[in-house]
XYZ file of N, CA and C in Angstrom:
546
model
N -60.656 -190.695 -21.111
C -59.830 -189.938 -22.041
C -59.675 -190.677 -23.365
N -59.353 -191.971 -23.303
C -59.197 -192.733 -24.534
C -60.292 -193.782 -24.628
N -60.816 -193.968 -25.818
C -61.764 -195.048 -26.085
C -61.269 -195.791 -27.308
N -61.626 -197.059 -27.464
C -61.147 -197.823 -28.614
C -61.594 -197.209 -29.939
N -60.725 -197.252 -30.918
C -61.101 -196.787 -32.255
C -62.179 -197.689 -32.838
N -61.996 -198.985 -32.691
C -62.955 -199.980 -33.175
C -63.026 -201.093 -32.154
N -64.175 -201.727 -32.057
C -64.311 -202.913 -31.220
C -64.393 -204.127 -32.128
N -63.541 -205.118 -31.896
C -63.556 -206.322 -32.723
C -62.970 -206.085 -34.100
N -63.257 -207.042 -34.991
C -62.684 -206.995 -36.344
C -63.725 -206.721 -37.409
N -64.928 -206.321 -37.026
C -65.979 -206.094 -38.010
C -65.608 -205.051 -39.059
N -64.786 -204.082 -38.698
C -64.382 -203.055 -39.667
C -63.522 -203.636 -40.789
N -63.014 -204.865 -40.631
C -62.155 -205.502 -41.640
C -62.942 -206.403 -42.590
N -64.183 -206.713 -42.245
C -64.969 -207.662 -43.039
C -65.521 -207.002 -44.294
N -65.275 -207.639 -45.442
C -65.862 -207.169 -46.690
C -65.278 -205.896 -47.238
N -64.133 -205.459 -46.718
C -63.488 -204.259 -47.254
C -62.124 -204.624 -47.813
N -61.696 -203.886 -48.809
C -60.387 -204.138 -49.417
C -59.267 -203.388 -48.701
N -59.624 -202.561 -47.719
C -58.628 -201.727 -47.050
C -57.722 -202.530 -46.118
N -58.160 -203.677 -45.631
C -57.384 -204.418 -44.644
C -56.906 -205.761 -45.175
N -56.570 -205.830 -46.464
C -55.999 -207.051 -47.026
C -54.544 -207.130 -46.555
N -54.123 -208.276 -46.000
C -52.750 -208.365 -45.482
C -51.692 -208.245 -46.583
N -50.610 -207.602 -46.235
C -49.425 -207.554 -47.088
C -48.567 -208.747 -46.690
N -48.358 -209.687 -47.596
C -47.674 -210.930 -47.250
C -46.183 -210.863 -47.573
N -45.435 -211.770 -46.988
C -43.972 -211.756 -47.152
C -43.511 -212.417 -48.445
N -44.384 -213.133 -49.137
C -43.927 -213.886 -50.308
C -44.195 -213.199 -51.635
N -44.825 -212.042 -51.648
C -45.070 -211.307 -52.894
C -44.116 -210.128 -52.981
N -42.916 -210.375 -53.476
C -41.906 -209.317 -53.502
C -40.979 -209.506 -54.696
N -40.241 -208.465 -54.994
C -39.190 -208.509 -56.012
C -38.033 -207.625 -55.582
N -36.867 -207.956 -56.102
C -35.681 -207.120 -55.982
C -35.299 -206.769 -57.408
N -35.324 -205.490 -57.752
C -34.999 -205.062 -59.111
C -33.731 -204.227 -59.084
N -32.841 -204.519 -60.023
C -31.528 -203.877 -60.041
C -31.391 -203.069 -61.328
N -31.211 -201.768 -61.161
C -31.095 -200.852 -62.292
C -29.714 -200.198 -62.281
N -29.357 -199.607 -63.408
C -28.102 -198.866 -63.439
C -28.235 -197.623 -62.569
N -27.164 -196.902 -62.389
C -27.166 -195.806 -61.413
C -28.136 -194.685 -61.755
N -28.387 -194.423 -63.030
C -29.336 -193.342 -63.325
C -30.782 -193.832 -63.303
N -30.984 -195.126 -63.094
C -32.320 -195.671 -62.931
C -33.105 -195.821 -64.217
N -32.461 -195.605 -65.356
C -33.198 -195.611 -66.619
C -33.429 -197.003 -67.185
N -32.560 -197.953 -66.851
C -32.752 -199.288 -67.424
C -32.195 -200.356 -66.484
N -32.779 -201.561 -66.553
C -32.258 -202.656 -65.730
C -30.831 -203.013 -66.136
N -30.076 -203.541 -65.199
C -28.727 -203.987 -65.513
C -28.786 -205.303 -66.278
N -27.654 -205.743 -66.770
C -27.569 -206.905 -67.661
C -28.240 -208.149 -67.080
N -28.020 -208.432 -65.799
C -28.534 -209.661 -65.197
C -29.739 -209.410 -64.283
N -30.379 -208.260 -64.414
C -31.453 -207.885 -63.495
C -32.581 -208.910 -63.436
N -33.114 -209.319 -64.578
C -34.232 -210.275 -64.583
C -33.818 -211.606 -63.991
N -32.645 -212.097 -64.360
C -32.151 -213.380 -63.856
C -32.053 -213.365 -62.338
N -31.478 -212.303 -61.775
C -31.299 -212.229 -60.329
C -32.629 -212.017 -59.614
N -33.524 -211.236 -60.206
C -34.853 -211.037 -59.618
C -35.602 -212.357 -59.545
N -35.620 -213.108 -60.644
C -36.383 -214.347 -60.703
C -35.726 -215.480 -59.920
N -34.471 -215.349 -59.564
C -33.772 -216.373 -58.786
C -33.784 -216.079 -57.288
N -34.286 -214.930 -56.888
C -34.270 -214.537 -55.480
C -35.134 -215.467 -54.637
N -34.549 -216.025 -53.589
C -35.285 -216.864 -52.643
C -35.722 -216.046 -51.431
N -34.836 -215.164 -50.974
C -35.133 -214.393 -49.768
C -34.297 -213.122 -49.761
N -34.885 -212.079 -49.230
C -34.140 -210.845 -49.026
C -34.326 -210.444 -47.573
N -33.260 -209.996 -46.965
C -33.327 -209.592 -45.563
C -34.065 -208.282 -45.386
N -34.120 -207.861 -44.165
C -34.850 -206.653 -43.795
C -34.029 -205.404 -44.092
N -34.667 -204.413 -44.687
C -34.034 -203.116 -44.879
C -34.336 -202.306 -43.628
N -33.296 -201.971 -42.887
C -33.524 -201.254 -41.630
C -32.573 -200.072 -41.519
N -33.064 -199.070 -40.848
C -32.256 -197.875 -40.622
C -32.259 -197.538 -39.145
N -31.202 -196.893 -38.728
C -31.100 -196.464 -37.349
C -30.436 -195.094 -37.331
N -30.938 -194.247 -36.480
C -30.403 -192.902 -36.402
C -29.636 -192.725 -35.099
N -28.418 -192.240 -35.224
C -27.624 -191.926 -34.038
C -28.169 -190.665 -33.377
N -27.766 -190.446 -32.135
C -28.189 -189.239 -31.433
C -26.989 -188.439 -30.972
N -27.189 -187.161 -30.930
C -26.223 -186.245 -30.325
C -26.785 -185.905 -28.953
N -25.995 -186.095 -27.925
C -26.459 -185.835 -26.559
C -25.760 -184.579 -26.050
N -26.563 -183.614 -25.648
C -26.032 -182.362 -25.108
C -26.334 -182.339 -23.611
N -25.293 -182.225 -22.830
C -25.434 -182.175 -21.372
C -25.515 -180.715 -20.947
N -26.443 -180.446 -20.058
C -26.539 -179.098 -19.504
C -27.076 -179.212 -18.083
N -26.320 -178.765 -17.152
C -26.731 -178.849 -15.757
C -26.955 -180.303 -15.359
N -28.108 -180.588 -14.782
C -28.428 -181.943 -14.347
C -29.186 -182.742 -15.408
N -29.408 -182.182 -16.556
C -30.199 -182.862 -17.587
C -29.433 -183.038 -18.881
N -30.120 -183.630 -19.791
C -29.550 -183.777 -21.123
C -30.664 -183.725 -22.154
N -30.294 -183.323 -23.352
C -31.220 -183.225 -24.479
C -30.621 -184.023 -25.620
N -31.478 -184.741 -26.338
C -31.004 -185.548 -27.468
C -31.494 -184.957 -28.777
N -30.584 -184.919 -29.746
C -30.885 -184.430 -31.088
C -30.534 -185.518 -32.098
N -31.200 -185.555 -33.256
C -30.860 -186.562 -34.261
C -29.502 -186.289 -34.904
N -28.832 -187.358 -35.253
C -27.529 -187.272 -35.928
C -27.613 -188.060 -37.234
N -26.562 -188.705 -37.622
C -26.522 -189.410 -38.908
C -27.387 -190.662 -38.909
N -27.830 -191.055 -40.106
C -28.633 -192.263 -40.292
C -27.728 -193.342 -40.861
N -27.874 -194.543 -40.336
C -27.087 -195.681 -40.802
C -28.038 -196.774 -41.283
N -27.750 -197.341 -42.446
C -28.558 -198.422 -43.009
C -27.797 -199.724 -42.855
N -28.445 -200.710 -42.281
C -27.801 -202.007 -42.074
C -27.625 -202.724 -43.410
N -26.596 -203.558 -43.484
C -26.412 -204.409 -44.659
C -27.566 -205.403 -44.731
N -27.882 -205.850 -45.940
C -29.023 -206.730 -46.175
C -28.544 -208.025 -46.815
N -28.906 -209.149 -46.208
C -28.562 -210.467 -46.761
C -29.512 -210.803 -47.911
N -28.944 -211.322 -48.997
C -29.709 -211.663 -50.192
C -29.410 -213.119 -50.525
N -30.438 -213.964 -50.563
C -30.286 -215.385 -50.862
C -30.920 -215.672 -52.215
N -30.176 -216.384 -53.056
C -30.663 -216.705 -54.402
C -30.610 -218.206 -54.641
N -31.580 -218.699 -55.401
C -31.575 -220.089 -55.853
C -30.663 -220.200 -57.056
N -29.854 -221.264 -57.100
C -28.911 -221.452 -58.204
C -29.475 -222.408 -59.245
N -29.210 -222.112 -60.478
C -29.606 -222.965 -61.599
C -28.384 -223.185 -62.482
N -28.351 -224.336 -63.159
C -27.241 -224.593 -64.083
C -27.298 -223.600 -65.242
N -28.475 -223.403 -65.740
C -28.694 -222.443 -66.811
C -30.064 -221.846 -66.585
N -30.253 -220.602 -66.420
C -29.270 -219.524 -66.481
C -28.345 -219.542 -65.255
N -27.153 -219.067 -65.445
C -26.111 -219.187 -64.436
C -26.142 -218.004 -63.468
N -26.742 -218.234 -62.313
C -26.873 -217.201 -61.286
C -25.507 -216.821 -60.714
N -24.689 -217.830 -60.427
C -23.360 -217.549 -59.865
C -22.518 -216.690 -60.799
N -22.586 -216.968 -62.084
C -21.814 -216.179 -63.059
C -22.244 -214.713 -63.028
N -23.546 -214.483 -62.956
C -24.059 -213.111 -62.911
C -23.578 -212.389 -61.653
N -23.659 -213.060 -60.498
C -23.198 -212.443 -59.257
C -21.687 -212.201 -59.278
N -20.949 -213.144 -59.828
C -19.484 -212.980 -59.891
C -19.089 -211.820 -60.802
N -19.843 -211.611 -61.879
C -19.556 -210.472 -62.758
C -19.762 -209.153 -62.019
N -20.855 -209.063 -61.261
C -21.096 -207.843 -60.487
C -20.031 -207.691 -59.410
N -19.687 -208.782 -58.764
C -18.665 -208.748 -57.719
C -17.318 -208.288 -58.278
N -16.979 -208.741 -59.490
C -15.712 -208.337 -60.118
C -15.681 -206.844 -60.435
N -16.855 -206.234 -60.557
C -16.884 -204.787 -60.770
C -16.493 -204.048 -59.492
N -16.764 -204.669 -58.337
C -16.361 -204.082 -57.060
C -14.877 -204.362 -56.810
N -14.501 -205.640 -56.905
C -13.110 -206.060 -56.703
C -12.836 -207.280 -57.572
N -11.838 -207.176 -58.424
C -11.463 -208.280 -59.301
C -10.244 -208.984 -58.698
N -10.404 -210.220 -58.189
C -9.274 -210.897 -57.551
C -8.158 -211.251 -58.530
N -8.466 -211.399 -59.804
C -7.427 -211.746 -60.788
C -6.463 -210.584 -61.000
N -6.989 -209.357 -61.038
C -6.144 -208.188 -61.280
C -5.892 -207.375 -60.012
N -6.606 -207.704 -58.925
C -6.567 -206.967 -57.667
C -6.967 -205.503 -57.855
N -7.818 -205.270 -58.833
C -8.288 -203.925 -59.142
C -9.595 -203.649 -58.410
N -9.663 -202.502 -57.732
C -10.905 -202.031 -57.122
C -11.652 -201.230 -58.179
N -12.946 -201.455 -58.271
C -13.753 -200.737 -59.246
C -14.070 -199.325 -58.788
N -14.619 -198.557 -59.709
C -15.080 -197.211 -59.404
C -16.578 -197.266 -59.089
N -17.074 -196.384 -58.241
C -18.496 -196.426 -57.880
C -19.437 -196.427 -59.078
N -19.098 -195.708 -60.133
C -19.971 -195.672 -61.315
C -20.043 -197.035 -62.005
N -19.093 -197.916 -61.728
C -19.077 -199.246 -62.337
C -19.884 -200.264 -61.538
N -19.879 -200.170 -60.209
C -20.492 -201.235 -59.410
C -21.727 -200.815 -58.614
N -21.922 -199.532 -58.362
C -23.098 -199.113 -57.600
C -24.343 -199.172 -58.469
N -25.453 -199.584 -57.857
C -26.711 -199.748 -58.572
C -27.860 -199.099 -57.809
N -28.907 -198.800 -58.537
C -30.193 -198.439 -57.958
C -30.933 -199.734 -57.744
N -31.172 -200.113 -56.508
C -31.880 -201.355 -56.224
C -33.246 -200.996 -55.638
N -34.273 -201.604 -56.202
C -35.646 -201.387 -55.744
C -36.125 -202.644 -55.025
N -36.681 -202.458 -53.847
C -37.295 -203.542 -53.091
C -38.804 -203.301 -53.157
N -39.511 -204.202 -53.821
C -40.939 -204.029 -54.084
C -41.750 -205.106 -53.400
N -42.872 -204.707 -52.816
C -43.823 -205.664 -52.235
C -45.155 -205.472 -52.936
N -45.782 -206.605 -53.283
C -47.045 -206.580 -54.018
C -48.168 -207.157 -53.173
N -49.404 -206.752 -53.506
C -50.557 -207.415 -52.912
C -50.891 -208.642 -53.772
N -51.922 -209.360 -53.410
C -52.296 -210.567 -54.142
C -52.762 -210.305 -55.561
N -53.073 -209.060 -55.894
C -53.507 -208.689 -57.242
C -52.342 -208.227 -58.116
N -51.128 -208.180 -57.553
C -49.965 -207.742 -58.315
C -49.753 -206.240 -58.322
N -50.425 -205.513 -57.432
C -50.238 -204.067 -57.319
C -49.123 -203.774 -56.327
N -48.268 -202.830 -56.668
C -47.192 -202.445 -55.756
C -47.810 -201.779 -54.537
N -47.479 -202.295 -53.353
C -48.006 -201.744 -52.101
C -46.919 -201.124 -51.238
N -45.670 -201.446 -51.515
C -44.559 -200.871 -50.772
C -43.342 -200.892 -51.692
N -42.663 -199.773 -51.773
C -41.482 -199.687 -52.644
C -40.406 -198.859 -51.962
N -39.194 -199.402 -51.980
C -38.043 -198.710 -51.415
C -36.959 -198.672 -52.487
N -36.456 -197.474 -52.763
C -35.358 -197.318 -53.717
C -34.083 -197.067 -52.931
N -33.060 -197.855 -53.244
C -31.775 -197.729 -52.558
C -30.686 -197.414 -53.580
N -30.417 -196.116 -53.817
C -29.343 -195.759 -54.739
C -27.981 -196.025 -54.108
N -27.019 -196.350 -54.940
C -25.660 -196.576 -54.444
C -25.454 -197.921 -53.783
N -26.294 -198.905 -54.108
C -26.176 -200.233 -53.505
C -25.159 -201.077 -54.271
N -24.404 -201.874 -53.533
C -23.429 -202.790 -54.145
C -23.327 -204.043 -53.299
N -22.694 -205.084 -53.843
C -22.546 -206.323 -53.082
C -21.127 -206.404 -52.540
N -21.030 -206.757 -51.247
C -19.712 -206.723 -50.611
C -19.040 -208.070 -50.523
N -19.678 -209.118 -50.915
C -19.054 -210.431 -50.873
C -19.957 -211.454 -51.510
N -19.505 -212.681 -51.542
C -20.289 -213.735 -52.163
C -20.019 -215.050 -51.453
N -21.081 -215.684 -50.982
C -20.999 -217.019 -50.400
C -21.471 -217.983 -51.476
N -20.596 -218.852 -51.943
C -20.853 -219.693 -53.101
C -21.719 -220.917 -52.825
N -22.234 -221.056 -51.627
C -23.116 -222.177 -51.297
C -22.335 -223.410 -50.895
N -22.893 -224.161 -49.953
C -22.217 -225.370 -49.490
C -22.753 -226.591 -50.234
N -21.996 -227.666 -50.193
C -22.383 -228.913 -50.852
C -22.263 -230.056 -49.855
N -23.060 -231.104 -50.065
C -22.946 -232.293 -49.232
C -23.363 -233.510 -50.041
N -23.079 -234.697 -49.520
C -23.366 -235.957 -50.208
C -24.716 -236.554 -49.803
N -25.496 -235.859 -48.985
C -26.690 -236.452 -48.402
C -27.922 -236.428 -49.279
N -28.043 -235.519 -50.182
C -29.256 -235.507 -50.977
C -29.286 -234.396 -51.993
N -30.303 -234.457 -52.816
C -30.449 -233.472 -53.870
C -31.320 -232.317 -53.428
N -30.711 -231.265 -52.981
C -31.437 -230.061 -52.607
C -30.953 -228.910 -53.460
N -31.799 -227.934 -53.601
C -31.483 -226.763 -54.403
C -30.315 -225.999 -53.777
N -29.299 -225.729 -54.565
C -28.155 -224.944 -54.091
C -28.583 -223.484 -53.966
N -28.269 -222.886 -52.841
C -28.538 -221.475 -52.637
C -27.237 -220.755 -52.335
N -27.101 -219.574 -52.916
C -25.928 -218.736 -52.666
C -26.391 -217.466 -51.972
N -25.456 -216.824 -51.280
C -25.790 -215.617 -50.531
C -24.772 -214.520 -50.815
N -25.278 -213.327 -50.774
C -24.419 -212.169 -50.856
C -25.014 -211.101 -49.940
N -24.289 -210.040 -49.764
C -24.735 -208.972 -48.881
C -24.810 -207.676 -49.661
N -25.988 -207.051 -49.605
C -26.138 -205.710 -50.165
C -25.606 -204.706 -49.159
N -24.823 -203.761 -49.622
C -24.430 -202.622 -48.811
C -25.344 -201.474 -49.227
N -26.131 -201.004 -48.274
C -27.122 -199.959 -48.529
C -26.556 -198.628 -48.046
N -26.480 -197.658 -48.948
C -26.001 -196.328 -48.574
C -27.141 -195.402 -48.200
N -28.316 -195.645 -48.820
C -29.440 -194.740 -48.630
C -30.716 -195.483 -48.999
N -31.800 -195.222 -48.285
C -33.096 -195.819 -48.610
C -34.121 -194.704 -48.742
N -34.819 -194.708 -49.871
C -35.847 -193.701 -50.138
C -37.173 -194.431 -50.252
N -38.126 -194.058 -49.410
C -39.434 -194.703 -49.402
C -40.305 -194.034 -50.452
N -40.707 -194.800 -51.452
C -41.465 -194.251 -52.560
C -42.956 -194.188 -52.224
N -43.621 -193.187 -52.752
C -45.063 -193.032 -52.579
C -45.783 -193.486 -53.843
N -47.098 -193.558 -53.807
C -47.876 -193.955 -54.989
C -47.622 -193.022 -56.153
N -47.475 -191.728 -55.886
C -47.221 -190.782 -56.971
C -45.846 -191.012 -57.607
N -44.861 -191.480 -56.824
C -43.543 -191.819 -57.382
C -43.651 -192.988 -58.341
N -44.494 -193.948 -58.023
C -44.623 -195.159 -58.838
C -45.422 -194.910 -60.111
N -46.384 -194.017 -60.050
C -47.251 -193.772 -61.205
C -46.734 -192.651 -62.095
N -45.792 -191.871 -61.594
C -45.348 -190.676 -62.328
C -44.243 -190.934 -63.199
């Protein structure tokens, strides 16, 4: 009934179709809510990114019982929060940029909660091939940061300070090639 599609790896030799997508060719781009322009610190935060967590979604199910059986139907989709790690520099000041965005969500000095139009962003997660071509793109409208870990310090040695924050993802839209070129 079933036979292998291919035997061995010969179909991968000398073709550009099976070039691996690697984990180190990526960017996180932060735009304003209408997506027309990058936010004030977008380039700084993109170029300081050390690691971004996995964007994952899970769909709940509705279970309907009938007689001795049950049927499952799809329900709401939930997007997990994403950890974002950034390298810190004295200048440009990565922490200052993150704190400004964080203050748009909640300002501890005034105890004021921001409005969604002030703190929510269109965040793009982009993966590139070795030639710099976009091979995977996810747009997450309504993304914001829910906290800030200011990085730990110790007396043992000179290592790069890294800070962490968490993206709250409301929605993930998987972009196609026509979305990127259009």
